[in-house]
mmCIF file of C-alpha atoms in Angstrom:
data_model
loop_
_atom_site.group_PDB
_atom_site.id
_atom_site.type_symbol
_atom_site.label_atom_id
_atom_site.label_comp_id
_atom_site.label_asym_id
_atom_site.label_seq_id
_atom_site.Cartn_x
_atom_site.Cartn_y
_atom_site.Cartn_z
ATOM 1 C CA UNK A 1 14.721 7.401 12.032
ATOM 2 C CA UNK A 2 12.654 6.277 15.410
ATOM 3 C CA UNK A 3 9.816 7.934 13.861
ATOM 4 C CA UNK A 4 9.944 6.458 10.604
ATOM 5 C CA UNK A 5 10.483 2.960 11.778
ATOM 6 C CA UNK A 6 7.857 3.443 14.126
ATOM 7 C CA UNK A 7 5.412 4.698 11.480
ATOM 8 C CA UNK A 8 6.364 1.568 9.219
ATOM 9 C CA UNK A 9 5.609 -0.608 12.020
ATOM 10 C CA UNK A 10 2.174 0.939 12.687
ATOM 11 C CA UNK A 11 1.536 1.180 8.770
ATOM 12 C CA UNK A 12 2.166 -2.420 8.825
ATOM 13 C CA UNK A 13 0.065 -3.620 11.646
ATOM 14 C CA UNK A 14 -3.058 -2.036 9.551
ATOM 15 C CA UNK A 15 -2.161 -3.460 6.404
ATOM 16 C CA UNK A 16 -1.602 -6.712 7.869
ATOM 17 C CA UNK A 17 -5.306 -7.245 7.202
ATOM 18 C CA UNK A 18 -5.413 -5.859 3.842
ATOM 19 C CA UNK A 19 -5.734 -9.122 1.892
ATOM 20 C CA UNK A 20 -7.994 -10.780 3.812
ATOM 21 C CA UNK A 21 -10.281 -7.948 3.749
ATOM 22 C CA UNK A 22 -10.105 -8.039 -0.174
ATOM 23 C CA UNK A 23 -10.601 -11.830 -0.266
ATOM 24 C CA UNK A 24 -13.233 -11.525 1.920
ATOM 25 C CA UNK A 25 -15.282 -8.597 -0.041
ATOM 26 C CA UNK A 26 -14.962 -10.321 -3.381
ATOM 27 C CA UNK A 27 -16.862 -12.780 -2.260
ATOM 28 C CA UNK A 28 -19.811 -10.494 -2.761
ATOM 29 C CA UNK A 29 -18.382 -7.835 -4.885
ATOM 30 C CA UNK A 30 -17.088 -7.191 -7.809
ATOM 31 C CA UNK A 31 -13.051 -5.866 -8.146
ATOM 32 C CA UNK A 32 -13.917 -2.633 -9.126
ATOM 33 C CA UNK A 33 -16.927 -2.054 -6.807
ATOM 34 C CA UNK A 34 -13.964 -3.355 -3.957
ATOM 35 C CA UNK A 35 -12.127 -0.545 -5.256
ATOM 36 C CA UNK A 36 -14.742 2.072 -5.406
ATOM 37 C CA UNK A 37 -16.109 0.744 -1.751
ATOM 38 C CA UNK A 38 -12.570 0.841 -0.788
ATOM 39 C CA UNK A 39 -11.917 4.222 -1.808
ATOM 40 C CA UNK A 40 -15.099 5.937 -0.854
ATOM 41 C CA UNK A 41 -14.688 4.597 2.767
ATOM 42 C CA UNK A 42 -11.103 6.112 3.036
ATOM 43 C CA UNK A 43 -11.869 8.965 1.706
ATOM 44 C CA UNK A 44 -15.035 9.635 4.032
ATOM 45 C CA UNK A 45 -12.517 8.690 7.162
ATOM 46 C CA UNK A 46 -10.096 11.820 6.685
ATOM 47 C CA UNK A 47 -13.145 13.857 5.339
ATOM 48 C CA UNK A 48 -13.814 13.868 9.054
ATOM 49 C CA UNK A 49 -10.525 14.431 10.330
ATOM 50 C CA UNK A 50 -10.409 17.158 8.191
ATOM 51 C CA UNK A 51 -13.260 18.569 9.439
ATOM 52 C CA UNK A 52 -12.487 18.384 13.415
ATOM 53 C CA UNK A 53 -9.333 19.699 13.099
ATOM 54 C CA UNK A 54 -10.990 22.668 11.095
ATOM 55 C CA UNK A 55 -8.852 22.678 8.268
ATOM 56 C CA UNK A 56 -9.489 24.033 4.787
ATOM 57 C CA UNK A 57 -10.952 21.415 2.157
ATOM 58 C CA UNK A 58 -10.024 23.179 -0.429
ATOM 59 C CA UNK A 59 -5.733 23.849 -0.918
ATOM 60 C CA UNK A 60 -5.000 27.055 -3.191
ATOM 61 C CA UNK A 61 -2.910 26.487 -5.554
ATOM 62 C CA UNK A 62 -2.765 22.717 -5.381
ATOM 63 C CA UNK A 63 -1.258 20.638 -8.346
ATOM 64 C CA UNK A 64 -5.321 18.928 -9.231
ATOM 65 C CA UNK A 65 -3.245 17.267 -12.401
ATOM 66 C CA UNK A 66 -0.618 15.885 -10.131
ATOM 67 C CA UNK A 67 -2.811 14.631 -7.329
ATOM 68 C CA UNK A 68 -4.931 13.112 -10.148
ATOM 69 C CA UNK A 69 -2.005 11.193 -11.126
ATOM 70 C CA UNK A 70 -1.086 10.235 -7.933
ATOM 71 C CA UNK A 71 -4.545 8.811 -7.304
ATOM 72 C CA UNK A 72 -4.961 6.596 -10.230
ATOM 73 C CA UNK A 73 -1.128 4.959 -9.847
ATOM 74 C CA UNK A 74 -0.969 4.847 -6.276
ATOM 75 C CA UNK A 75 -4.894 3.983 -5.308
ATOM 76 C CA UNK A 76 -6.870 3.038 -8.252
ATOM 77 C CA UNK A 77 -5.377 1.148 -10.556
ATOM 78 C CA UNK A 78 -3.095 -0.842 -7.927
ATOM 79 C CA UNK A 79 -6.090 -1.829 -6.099
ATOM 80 C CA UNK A 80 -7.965 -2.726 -9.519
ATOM 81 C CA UNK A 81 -5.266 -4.834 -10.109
ATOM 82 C CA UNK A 82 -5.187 -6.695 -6.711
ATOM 83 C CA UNK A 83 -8.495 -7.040 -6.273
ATOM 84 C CA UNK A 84 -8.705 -8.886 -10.045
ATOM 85 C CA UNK A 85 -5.372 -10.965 -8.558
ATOM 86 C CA UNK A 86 -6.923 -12.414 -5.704
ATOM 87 C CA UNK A 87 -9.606 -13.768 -7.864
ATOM 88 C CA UNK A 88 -7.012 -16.085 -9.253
ATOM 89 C CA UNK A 89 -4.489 -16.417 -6.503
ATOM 90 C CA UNK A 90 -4.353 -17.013 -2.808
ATOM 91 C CA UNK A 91 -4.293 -13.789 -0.582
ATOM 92 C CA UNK A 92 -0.632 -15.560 0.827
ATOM 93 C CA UNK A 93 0.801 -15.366 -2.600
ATOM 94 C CA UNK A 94 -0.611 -11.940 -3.454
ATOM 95 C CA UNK A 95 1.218 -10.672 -0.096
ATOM 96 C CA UNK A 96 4.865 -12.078 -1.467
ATOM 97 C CA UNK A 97 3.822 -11.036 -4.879
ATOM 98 C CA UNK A 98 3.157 -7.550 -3.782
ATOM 99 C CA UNK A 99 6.459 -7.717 -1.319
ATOM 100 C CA UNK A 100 8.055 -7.530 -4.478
ATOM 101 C CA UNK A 101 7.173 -3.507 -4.628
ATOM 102 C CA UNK A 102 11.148 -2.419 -2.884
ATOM 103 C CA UNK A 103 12.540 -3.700 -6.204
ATOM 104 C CA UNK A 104 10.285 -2.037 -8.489
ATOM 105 C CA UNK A 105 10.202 1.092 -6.861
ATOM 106 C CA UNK A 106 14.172 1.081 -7.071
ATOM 107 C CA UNK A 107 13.921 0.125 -10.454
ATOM 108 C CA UNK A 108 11.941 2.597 -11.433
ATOM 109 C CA UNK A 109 13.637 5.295 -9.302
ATOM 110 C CA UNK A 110 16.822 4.392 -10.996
ATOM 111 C CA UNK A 111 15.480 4.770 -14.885
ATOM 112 C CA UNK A 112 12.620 7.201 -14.240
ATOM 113 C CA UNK A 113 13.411 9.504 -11.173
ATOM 114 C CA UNK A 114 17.425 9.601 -11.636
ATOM 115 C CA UNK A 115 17.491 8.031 -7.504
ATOM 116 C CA UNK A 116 20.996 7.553 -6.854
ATOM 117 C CA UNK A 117 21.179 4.180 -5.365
ATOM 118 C CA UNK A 118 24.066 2.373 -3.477
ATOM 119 C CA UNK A 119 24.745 -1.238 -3.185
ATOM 120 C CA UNK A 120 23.766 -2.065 0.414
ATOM 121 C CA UNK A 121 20.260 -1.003 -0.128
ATOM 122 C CA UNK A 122 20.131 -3.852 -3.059
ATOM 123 C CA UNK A 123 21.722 -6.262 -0.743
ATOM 124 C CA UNK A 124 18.836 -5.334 1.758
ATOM 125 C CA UNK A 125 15.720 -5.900 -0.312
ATOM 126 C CA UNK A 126 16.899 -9.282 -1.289
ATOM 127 C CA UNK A 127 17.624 -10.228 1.958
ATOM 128 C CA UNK A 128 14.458 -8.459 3.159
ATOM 129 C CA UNK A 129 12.180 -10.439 -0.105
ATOM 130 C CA UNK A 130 14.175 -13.784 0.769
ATOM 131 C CA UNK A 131 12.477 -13.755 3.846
ATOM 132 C CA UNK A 132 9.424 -13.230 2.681
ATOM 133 C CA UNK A 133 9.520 -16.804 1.191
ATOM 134 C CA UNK A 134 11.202 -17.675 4.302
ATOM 135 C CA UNK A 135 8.268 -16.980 5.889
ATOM 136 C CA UNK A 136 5.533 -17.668 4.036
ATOM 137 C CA UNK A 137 6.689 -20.969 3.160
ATOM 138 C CA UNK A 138 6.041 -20.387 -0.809
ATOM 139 C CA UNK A 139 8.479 -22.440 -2.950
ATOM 140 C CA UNK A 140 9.501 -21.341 -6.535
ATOM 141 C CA UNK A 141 7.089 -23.792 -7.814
ATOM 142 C CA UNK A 142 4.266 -22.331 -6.531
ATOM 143 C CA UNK A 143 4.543 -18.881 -8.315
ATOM 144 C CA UNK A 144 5.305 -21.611 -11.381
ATOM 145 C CA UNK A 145 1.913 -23.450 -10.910
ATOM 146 C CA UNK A 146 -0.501 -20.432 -10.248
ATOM 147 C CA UNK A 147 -2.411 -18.613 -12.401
ATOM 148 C CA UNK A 148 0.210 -16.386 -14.470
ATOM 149 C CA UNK A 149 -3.164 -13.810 -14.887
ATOM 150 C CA UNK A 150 -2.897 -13.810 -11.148
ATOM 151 C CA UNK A 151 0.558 -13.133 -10.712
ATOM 152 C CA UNK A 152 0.768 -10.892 -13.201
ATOM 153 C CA UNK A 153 -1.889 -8.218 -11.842
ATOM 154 C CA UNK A 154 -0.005 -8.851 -8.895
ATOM 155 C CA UNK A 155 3.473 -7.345 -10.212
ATOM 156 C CA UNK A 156 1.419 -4.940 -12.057
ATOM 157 C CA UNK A 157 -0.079 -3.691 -8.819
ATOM 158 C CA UNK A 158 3.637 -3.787 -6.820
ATOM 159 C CA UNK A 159 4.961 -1.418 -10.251
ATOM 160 C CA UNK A 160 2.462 0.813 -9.599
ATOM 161 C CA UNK A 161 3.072 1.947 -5.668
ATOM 162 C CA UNK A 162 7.110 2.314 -7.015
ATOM 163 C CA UNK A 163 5.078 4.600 -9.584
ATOM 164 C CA UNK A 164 3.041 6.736 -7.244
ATOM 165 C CA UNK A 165 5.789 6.895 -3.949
ATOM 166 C CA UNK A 166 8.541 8.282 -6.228
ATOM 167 C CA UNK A 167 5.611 10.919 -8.539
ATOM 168 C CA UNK A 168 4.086 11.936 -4.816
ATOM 169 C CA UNK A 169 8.236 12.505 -3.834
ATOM 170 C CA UNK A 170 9.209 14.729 -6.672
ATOM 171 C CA UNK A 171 5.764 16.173 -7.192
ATOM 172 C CA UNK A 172 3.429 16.867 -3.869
ATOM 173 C CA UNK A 173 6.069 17.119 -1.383
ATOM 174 C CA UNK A 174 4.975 20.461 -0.325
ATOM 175 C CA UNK A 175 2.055 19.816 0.162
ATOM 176 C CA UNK A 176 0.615 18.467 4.078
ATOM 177 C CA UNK A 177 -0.038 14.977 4.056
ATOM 178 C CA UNK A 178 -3.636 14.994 5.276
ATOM 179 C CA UNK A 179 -4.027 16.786 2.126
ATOM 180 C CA UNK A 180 -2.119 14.328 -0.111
ATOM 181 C CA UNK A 181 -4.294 11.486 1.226
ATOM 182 C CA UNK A 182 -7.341 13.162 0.999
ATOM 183 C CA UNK A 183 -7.089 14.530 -2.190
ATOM 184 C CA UNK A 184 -5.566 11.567 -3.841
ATOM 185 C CA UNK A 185 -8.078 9.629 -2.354
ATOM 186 C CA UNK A 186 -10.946 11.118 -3.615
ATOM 187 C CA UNK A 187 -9.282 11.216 -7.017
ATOM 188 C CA UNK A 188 -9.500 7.623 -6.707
ATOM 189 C CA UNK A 189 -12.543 7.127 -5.480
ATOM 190 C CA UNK A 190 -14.207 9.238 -8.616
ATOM 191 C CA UNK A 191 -11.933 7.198 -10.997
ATOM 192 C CA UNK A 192 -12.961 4.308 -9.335
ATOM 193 C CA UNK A 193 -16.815 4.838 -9.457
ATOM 194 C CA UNK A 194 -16.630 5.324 -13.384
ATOM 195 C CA UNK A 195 -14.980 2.109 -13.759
ATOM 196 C CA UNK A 196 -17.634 0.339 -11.673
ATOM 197 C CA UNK A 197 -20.195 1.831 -13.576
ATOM 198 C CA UNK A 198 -18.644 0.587 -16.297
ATOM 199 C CA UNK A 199 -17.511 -2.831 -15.264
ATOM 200 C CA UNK A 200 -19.892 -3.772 -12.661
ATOM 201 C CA UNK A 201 -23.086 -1.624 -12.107
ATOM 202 C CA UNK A 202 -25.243 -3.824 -9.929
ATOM 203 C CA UNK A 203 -22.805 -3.757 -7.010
ATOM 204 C CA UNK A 204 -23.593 -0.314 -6.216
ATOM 205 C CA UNK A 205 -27.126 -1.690 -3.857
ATOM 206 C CA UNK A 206 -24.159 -4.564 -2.368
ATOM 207 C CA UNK A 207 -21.684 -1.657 -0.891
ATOM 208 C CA UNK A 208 -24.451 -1.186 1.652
ATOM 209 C CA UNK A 209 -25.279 -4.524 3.222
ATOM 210 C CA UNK A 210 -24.531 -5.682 6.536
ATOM 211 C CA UNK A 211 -22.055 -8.134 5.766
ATOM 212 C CA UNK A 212 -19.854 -5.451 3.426
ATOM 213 C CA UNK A 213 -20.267 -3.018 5.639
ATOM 214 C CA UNK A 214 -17.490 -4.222 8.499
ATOM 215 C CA UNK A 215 -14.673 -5.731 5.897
ATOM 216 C CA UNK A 216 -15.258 -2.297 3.994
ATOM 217 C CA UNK A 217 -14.992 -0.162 7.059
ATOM 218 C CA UNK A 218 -11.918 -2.268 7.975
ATOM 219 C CA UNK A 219 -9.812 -2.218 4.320
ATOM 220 C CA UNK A 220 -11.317 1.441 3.731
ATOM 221 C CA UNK A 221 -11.180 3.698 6.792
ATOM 222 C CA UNK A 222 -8.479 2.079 8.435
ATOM 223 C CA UNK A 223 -6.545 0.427 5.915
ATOM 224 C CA UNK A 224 -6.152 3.022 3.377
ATOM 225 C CA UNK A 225 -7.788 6.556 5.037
ATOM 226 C CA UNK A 226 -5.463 6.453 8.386
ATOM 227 C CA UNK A 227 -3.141 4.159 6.888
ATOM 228 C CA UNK A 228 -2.009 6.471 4.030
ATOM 229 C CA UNK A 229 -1.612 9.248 6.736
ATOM 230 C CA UNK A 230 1.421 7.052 7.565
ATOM 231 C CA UNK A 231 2.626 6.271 4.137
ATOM 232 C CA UNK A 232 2.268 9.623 3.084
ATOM 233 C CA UNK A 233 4.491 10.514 6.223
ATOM 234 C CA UNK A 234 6.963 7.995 5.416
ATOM 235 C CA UNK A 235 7.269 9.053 1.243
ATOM 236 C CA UNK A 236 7.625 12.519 2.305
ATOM 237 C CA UNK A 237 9.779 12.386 5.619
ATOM 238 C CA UNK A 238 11.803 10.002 4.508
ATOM 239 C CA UNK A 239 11.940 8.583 1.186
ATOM 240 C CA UNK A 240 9.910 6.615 -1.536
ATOM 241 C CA UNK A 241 12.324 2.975 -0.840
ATOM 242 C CA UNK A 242 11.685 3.251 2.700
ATOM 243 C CA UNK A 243 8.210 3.785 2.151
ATOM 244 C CA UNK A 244 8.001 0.892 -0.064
ATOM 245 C CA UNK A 245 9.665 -1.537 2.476
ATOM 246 C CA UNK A 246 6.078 -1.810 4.780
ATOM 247 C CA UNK A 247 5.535 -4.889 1.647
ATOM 248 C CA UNK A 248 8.077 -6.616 3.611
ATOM 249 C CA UNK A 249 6.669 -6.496 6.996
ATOM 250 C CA UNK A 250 3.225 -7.138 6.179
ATOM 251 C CA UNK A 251 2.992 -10.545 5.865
ATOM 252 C CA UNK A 252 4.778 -10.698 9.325
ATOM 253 C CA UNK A 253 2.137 -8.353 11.141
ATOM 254 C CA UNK A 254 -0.347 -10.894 8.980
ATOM 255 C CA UNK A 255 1.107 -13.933 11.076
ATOM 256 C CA UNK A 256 0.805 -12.029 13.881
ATOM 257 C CA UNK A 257 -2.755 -11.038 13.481
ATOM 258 C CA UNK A 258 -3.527 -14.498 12.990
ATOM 259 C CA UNK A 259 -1.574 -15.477 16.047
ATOM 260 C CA UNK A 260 -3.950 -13.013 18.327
ATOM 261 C CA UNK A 261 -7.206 -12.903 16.633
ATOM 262 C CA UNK A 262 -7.625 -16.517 14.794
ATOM 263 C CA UNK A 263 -5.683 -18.717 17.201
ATOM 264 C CA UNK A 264 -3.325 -19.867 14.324
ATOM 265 C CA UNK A 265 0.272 -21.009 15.313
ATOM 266 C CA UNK A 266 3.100 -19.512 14.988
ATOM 267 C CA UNK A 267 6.217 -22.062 13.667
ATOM 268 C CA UNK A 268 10.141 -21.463 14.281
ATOM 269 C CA UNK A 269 10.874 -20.903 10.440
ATOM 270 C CA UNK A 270 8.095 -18.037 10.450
ATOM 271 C CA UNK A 271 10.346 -16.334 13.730
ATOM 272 C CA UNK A 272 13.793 -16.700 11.127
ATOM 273 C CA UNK A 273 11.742 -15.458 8.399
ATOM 274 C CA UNK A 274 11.240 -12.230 10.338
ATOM 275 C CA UNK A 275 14.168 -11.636 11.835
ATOM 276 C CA UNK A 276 15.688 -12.078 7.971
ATOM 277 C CA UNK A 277 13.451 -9.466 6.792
ATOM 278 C CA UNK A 278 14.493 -7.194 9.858
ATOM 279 C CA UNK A 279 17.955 -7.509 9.220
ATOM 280 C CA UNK A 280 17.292 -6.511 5.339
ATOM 281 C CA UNK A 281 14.880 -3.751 6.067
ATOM 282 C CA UNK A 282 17.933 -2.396 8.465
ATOM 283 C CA UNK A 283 20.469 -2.893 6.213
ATOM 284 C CA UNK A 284 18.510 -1.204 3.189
ATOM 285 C CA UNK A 285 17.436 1.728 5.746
ATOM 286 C CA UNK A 286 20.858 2.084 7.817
ATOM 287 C CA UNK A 287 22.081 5.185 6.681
ATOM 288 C CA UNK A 288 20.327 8.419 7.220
ATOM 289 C CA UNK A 289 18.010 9.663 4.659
ATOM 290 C CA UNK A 290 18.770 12.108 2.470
ATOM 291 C CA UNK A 291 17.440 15.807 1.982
ATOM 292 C CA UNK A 292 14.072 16.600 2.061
ATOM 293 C CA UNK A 293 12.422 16.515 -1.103
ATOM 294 C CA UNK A 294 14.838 13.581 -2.897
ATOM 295 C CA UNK A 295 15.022 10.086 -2.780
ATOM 296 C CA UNK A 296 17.013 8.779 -0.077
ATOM 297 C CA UNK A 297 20.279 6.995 -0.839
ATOM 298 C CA UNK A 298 20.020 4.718 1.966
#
């Protein structure tokens, strides 16, 4: 387990800046050209690790239909939906939104993927998404007073990655995890570029300039080529919950991003916050996972 929770920790540290990234690119872009940019970028980063360690491109055999699925409920059509969210809401509230993704990945293991689930683990995600409020100071009236198109992509997007972590469990498992990322990746990037077409043509010239070109290189390369290297570990090492569980420390490695890099304060409720979603994350996670190649029962 070291490894794993290591690997969530790292995972989280990248995706800290995930939001802001977004926020900052739809400024200039259009959602789907954010998800095309986004895609292409990641895609291009393990392209190139691929290619120094001289590995094969191309995997024999290889499930295309799967990894084609994988890419449009894990990549695509997540990021769509984000990227349309945080024209509506504020990148905090997307984060708590999208912290919801440990319950809908347990929901959907439970009706879709036959996960066998004990009660501890739902003890720890509510403990773990209570503080996530904890911390980011949102009261129930604000998810009342924002934009329900907002907060609806939102959920939409969190349904999604329980979608794709349990499909890439039960379905690419066997397969190396450079190669899941890659692959699924690039399935997402080619899904993604028809819907831009579609949707948003002129911000094809935009992907290029200068001020793009760092937030894309940032949300793309980083936080979703090397990042998924670690997801993908975590979904196929250990299971699709614990995978899901990075939502939770997120919006901590956000605060502490802030803390370093913007000067922003950090207050005594954010501390309990995080130690609350520590303690749920452990108590969700405490027992070993299961076998290789099913769901944990953690």
């Amino acid at each position: 387990m070291g490894k794993l929770y290591g690997a969530l920790f790292v995972l989280s540290l990248i995706w800290g800046t995930s939001f802001l990234f977004i926020k900052i690119l739809l400024e200039n872009l259009a959602p789907s050209a954010v998800v095309f940019g986004r895609c292409l970028f990641g895609a291009a980063a393990l392209a190139l690790i691929i290619f120094f360690q001289k590995r094969e491109f191309l995997v024999k055999g290889a499930p295309w239909r799967k990894l084609l699925l994988v890419g449009f409920l894990n990549n695509a059509l997540p990021w769509y939906f984000i990227s349309v969210s945080e024209t509506q809401i504020s990148s905090s509230l997307a984060s708590v939104i999208n912290a919801s993704t440990p319950i809908w990945t347990l929901i959907i293991g439970t009706v879709l993927f036959s996960a066998r689930l004990k009660g501890r683990q739902w003890i720890g995600i509510l403990i773990g998404f209570a503080g996530i409020i904890i911390l980011s100071d949102i009261r129930p009236g604000d998810f009342v007073s924002g934009n329900l198109f907002g907060i609806g992509f939102m959920s939409a997007a969190a349904a999604c990655y329980g979608a794709g972590a349990h499909l890439t469990k039960k379905y690419l498992v066997d397969l190396p995890i450079i190669h899941i990322s890659f692959y699924t990746l690039l399935a997402a990037t080619m899904i993604s570029f028809v819907a831009m077409l579609a949707t948003a043509p002129d911000s094809l010239p935009q992907l290029v300039q200068s001020e793009n070109l760092l937030p894309l290189l940032g949300l793309g390369s980083f936080g979703s080529g090397i990042a998924y290297l670690f997801y993908f570990y975590l979904v196929k090492e250990g299971s699709a919950e614990l995978a899901s569980l990075v939502t939770y420390i997120v919006p901590g490695t956000a605060l502490i991003w802030g803390a370093v890099l913007l000067d922003e304060s950090i207050h005594l409720s954010m501390i309990f916050g995080l130690l609350v979603i520590f303690s749920g994350v452990y108590i969700s996670t405490g027992k070993k996972t299961g076998k290789k190649g099913k769901p944990a029962a953690a």
